[in-house]
Amino acid sequence: MPAGGVTIGRGDGAGAGVCCPLACGMPPQSGTRMNQARRSAGAAILRGGLVAGTIDIGAASLINMVDPLIILRAIASGLLGRAAFAGGLPVSLLGLVLQWAMSLLIAAIFVLAAQRLAWMGRRWIAAGLAYGVVVFVVMEFVVVPLSAAKNPHFTVLSLLENVLAMLLYGLIIAFFARRVR
């Protein structure tokens, strides 16, 4: 038995030498590794989703040169339609909750893919940039048209700005997911 360790057994010698990892500092058993992987994936989803979602609000505010509360109302308009723009702080808070919920879902999809495709962790920058493009396409051509929100009109400049914002969004999620296995 390691110094300071605790053996686990039935008291008849069977199982002697099996050490409790927390008591003796031994490497964790495979079940513990799975729990750590789940925690790591959960942390990557939470951190990546919330950071990317929050920065995305700021980027949209800068691109459109409007208050972030208006951006949040625009997000809420996906559920409420044009009436969202007449709303106050409660509607903006709804927009924030929706933004974070979507961002957590988008981050979870990336993390789950990265757990199955090891190259995404090794080449997280390329994976994040590609994912940012995928997110942009899905949001613009699937999610927004199916919502109650007004479809945005893009100029060449605003299209470029929005694509760059989504590239950053994908990079942020990939950064937090890069070590998840």
Coordinates of C-alpha atoms in Angstrom, one line a residue:
M1 CA 0.0 0.0 0.0
P2 CA 1.4 3.5 -0.9
A3 CA 2.3 5.7 2.1
G4 CA -0.8 7.5 3.3
G5 CA -3.0 5.5 0.9
V6 CA -6.1 3.6 1.7
T7 CA -6.6 0.1 0.5
I8 CA -10.0 -1.1 -0.6
G9 CA -11.0 -4.7 -0.1
R10 CA -13.1 -7.1 1.9
G11 CA -10.8 -7.5 4.8
D12 CA -9.6 -11.0 3.7
G13 CA -6.7 -9.8 1.6
A14 CA -8.7 -9.7 -1.6
G15 CA -8.4 -6.4 -3.2
A16 CA -5.4 -5.5 -1.1
G17 CA -3.2 -3.0 -2.9
V18 CA -6.2 -1.4 -4.8
C19 CA -5.8 2.2 -3.9
C20 CA -8.4 4.9 -3.5
P21 CA -7.0 7.6 -5.9
L22 CA -8.2 10.5 -3.8
A23 CA -6.5 9.2 -0.7
C24 CA -3.1 8.4 -2.1
G25 CA -2.7 10.6 -5.2
M26 CA -2.7 7.7 -7.6
P27 CA -3.8 8.3 -11.2
P28 CA -7.6 8.2 -11.5
Q29 CA -9.4 5.1 -12.7
S30 CA -11.1 5.1 -16.1
G31 CA -14.5 5.9 -14.6
T32 CA -12.9 9.0 -13.1
R33 CA -11.4 9.9 -16.4
M34 CA -14.8 9.8 -18.0
N35 CA -16.2 12.1 -15.3
Q36 CA -13.3 14.5 -15.9
A37 CA -14.0 14.4 -19.7
R38 CA -17.6 15.2 -19.1
R39 CA -16.7 18.0 -16.8
S40 CA -14.1 19.3 -19.3
A41 CA -16.7 19.1 -22.1
G42 CA -19.3 20.8 -19.9
A43 CA -16.8 23.6 -19.0
A44 CA -15.9 24.1 -22.7
I45 CA -19.5 24.3 -23.7
L46 CA -20.3 26.7 -20.8
R47 CA -17.3 28.9 -21.2
G48 CA -17.2 28.9 -25.0
G49 CA -20.9 29.4 -25.4
L50 CA -21.2 32.3 -22.9
V51 CA -18.0 34.1 -24.0
A52 CA -18.8 33.7 -27.7
G53 CA -22.4 34.7 -27.2
T54 CA -21.5 37.8 -25.2
I55 CA -18.8 38.9 -27.6
D56 CA -21.2 38.4 -30.5
I57 CA -23.6 40.9 -28.9
G58 CA -20.8 43.4 -28.6
A59 CA -19.7 42.8 -32.2
A60 CA -23.3 43.2 -33.5
S61 CA -23.6 46.4 -31.5
L62 CA -20.4 47.8 -33.1
I63 CA -21.2 46.6 -36.6
N64 CA -24.7 48.2 -36.5
M65 CA -23.6 51.2 -34.3
V66 CA -26.5 50.7 -31.9
D67 CA -26.9 50.1 -28.2
P68 CA -26.4 46.4 -27.1
L69 CA -29.9 46.5 -25.6
I70 CA -31.3 47.1 -29.2
I71 CA -29.3 44.1 -30.4
L72 CA -30.9 42.0 -27.6
R73 CA -34.3 43.2 -28.7
A74 CA -33.5 42.2 -32.2
I75 CA -32.7 38.7 -31.0
A76 CA -35.9 38.6 -29.0
S77 CA -37.8 39.7 -32.2
G78 CA -37.1 36.1 -33.4
L79 CA -39.9 35.1 -31.0
L80 CA -41.9 38.3 -30.6
G81 CA -41.6 39.9 -34.0
R82 CA -41.5 43.7 -34.4
A83 CA -43.2 44.1 -31.1
A84 CA -39.9 43.3 -29.4
F85 CA -38.5 46.7 -30.4
A86 CA -41.2 48.5 -28.4
G87 CA -40.2 46.4 -25.3
G88 CA -37.9 47.6 -22.6
L89 CA -35.4 45.8 -20.3
P90 CA -37.5 42.6 -19.9
V91 CA -37.5 42.1 -23.7
S92 CA -33.7 42.8 -23.8
L93 CA -33.2 40.2 -21.0
L94 CA -35.2 37.7 -23.1
G95 CA -32.9 38.4 -26.0
L96 CA -29.9 37.8 -23.7
V97 CA -31.3 34.5 -22.5
L98 CA -32.1 33.4 -26.1
Q99 CA -28.6 34.5 -27.3
W100 CA -26.9 32.5 -24.5
A101 CA -29.2 29.5 -25.1
M102 CA -28.4 29.4 -28.8
S103 CA -24.7 30.0 -28.1
L104 CA -24.6 27.1 -25.6
L105 CA -26.3 24.8 -28.2
I106 CA -23.9 25.9 -30.9
A107 CA -20.9 25.3 -28.6
A108 CA -22.3 21.9 -27.5
I109 CA -22.5 20.8 -31.2
F110 CA -18.9 21.8 -31.7
V111 CA -17.6 20.1 -28.6
L112 CA -19.5 16.9 -29.4
A113 CA -18.0 16.9 -32.9
A114 CA -14.5 17.7 -31.5
Q115 CA -14.8 14.7 -29.1
R116 CA -15.4 12.4 -32.1
L117 CA -13.0 14.1 -34.6
A118 CA -9.6 14.4 -33.0
W119 CA -8.3 16.7 -35.8
M120 CA -10.7 19.5 -34.5
G121 CA -8.7 19.7 -31.3
R122 CA -5.3 19.5 -33.0
R123 CA -6.3 22.1 -35.7
W124 CA -8.7 24.1 -33.6
I125 CA -8.0 27.4 -35.5
A126 CA -9.0 25.9 -38.8
A127 CA -11.9 24.0 -37.2
G128 CA -13.1 27.2 -35.5
L129 CA -12.9 29.3 -38.6
A130 CA -14.8 26.7 -40.6
Y131 CA -17.4 26.3 -37.9
G132 CA -17.9 30.1 -37.8
V133 CA -18.8 30.0 -41.5
V134 CA -21.2 27.1 -40.9
V135 CA -22.8 29.0 -38.0
F136 CA -23.2 32.1 -40.2
V137 CA -24.8 30.1 -43.1
V138 CA -27.2 28.2 -40.8
M139 CA -28.3 31.3 -38.9
E140 CA -28.8 33.4 -42.0
F141 CA -30.4 30.9 -44.3
V142 CA -32.3 28.6 -41.8
V143 CA -32.8 30.1 -38.3
V144 CA -33.6 33.7 -39.1
P145 CA -36.0 32.9 -42.0
L146 CA -37.9 30.5 -39.8
S147 CA -38.2 33.1 -37.0
A148 CA -40.5 36.0 -36.6
A149 CA -37.5 38.4 -37.0
K150 CA -37.2 40.6 -40.1
N151 CA -34.6 39.3 -42.5
P152 CA -31.6 41.6 -42.5
H153 CA -30.5 43.3 -45.6
F154 CA -26.7 43.1 -46.2
T155 CA -24.4 45.4 -48.0
V156 CA -21.1 44.0 -49.1
L157 CA -19.5 45.7 -46.1
S158 CA -22.0 44.5 -43.6
L159 CA -21.9 41.0 -45.0
L160 CA -18.1 41.0 -44.6
E161 CA -18.4 42.4 -41.0
N162 CA -20.9 39.8 -40.0
V163 CA -18.9 36.9 -41.5
L164 CA -15.8 38.2 -39.6
A165 CA -17.8 38.3 -36.4
M166 CA -18.9 34.7 -37.0
L167 CA -15.3 33.6 -37.7
L168 CA -14.4 35.1 -34.3
Y169 CA -17.4 33.3 -32.8
G170 CA -16.2 30.0 -34.1
L171 CA -12.6 30.6 -33.0
I172 CA -13.8 31.4 -29.4
I173 CA -15.8 28.2 -29.2
A174 CA -12.9 26.1 -30.7
F175 CA -10.4 27.7 -28.3
F176 CA -12.4 26.6 -25.3
A177 CA -12.9 23.1 -26.8
R178 CA -9.4 22.5 -28.1
R179 CA -8.3 20.2 -25.2
V180 CA -11.6 18.3 -24.8
R181 CA -11.3 14.6 -25.6

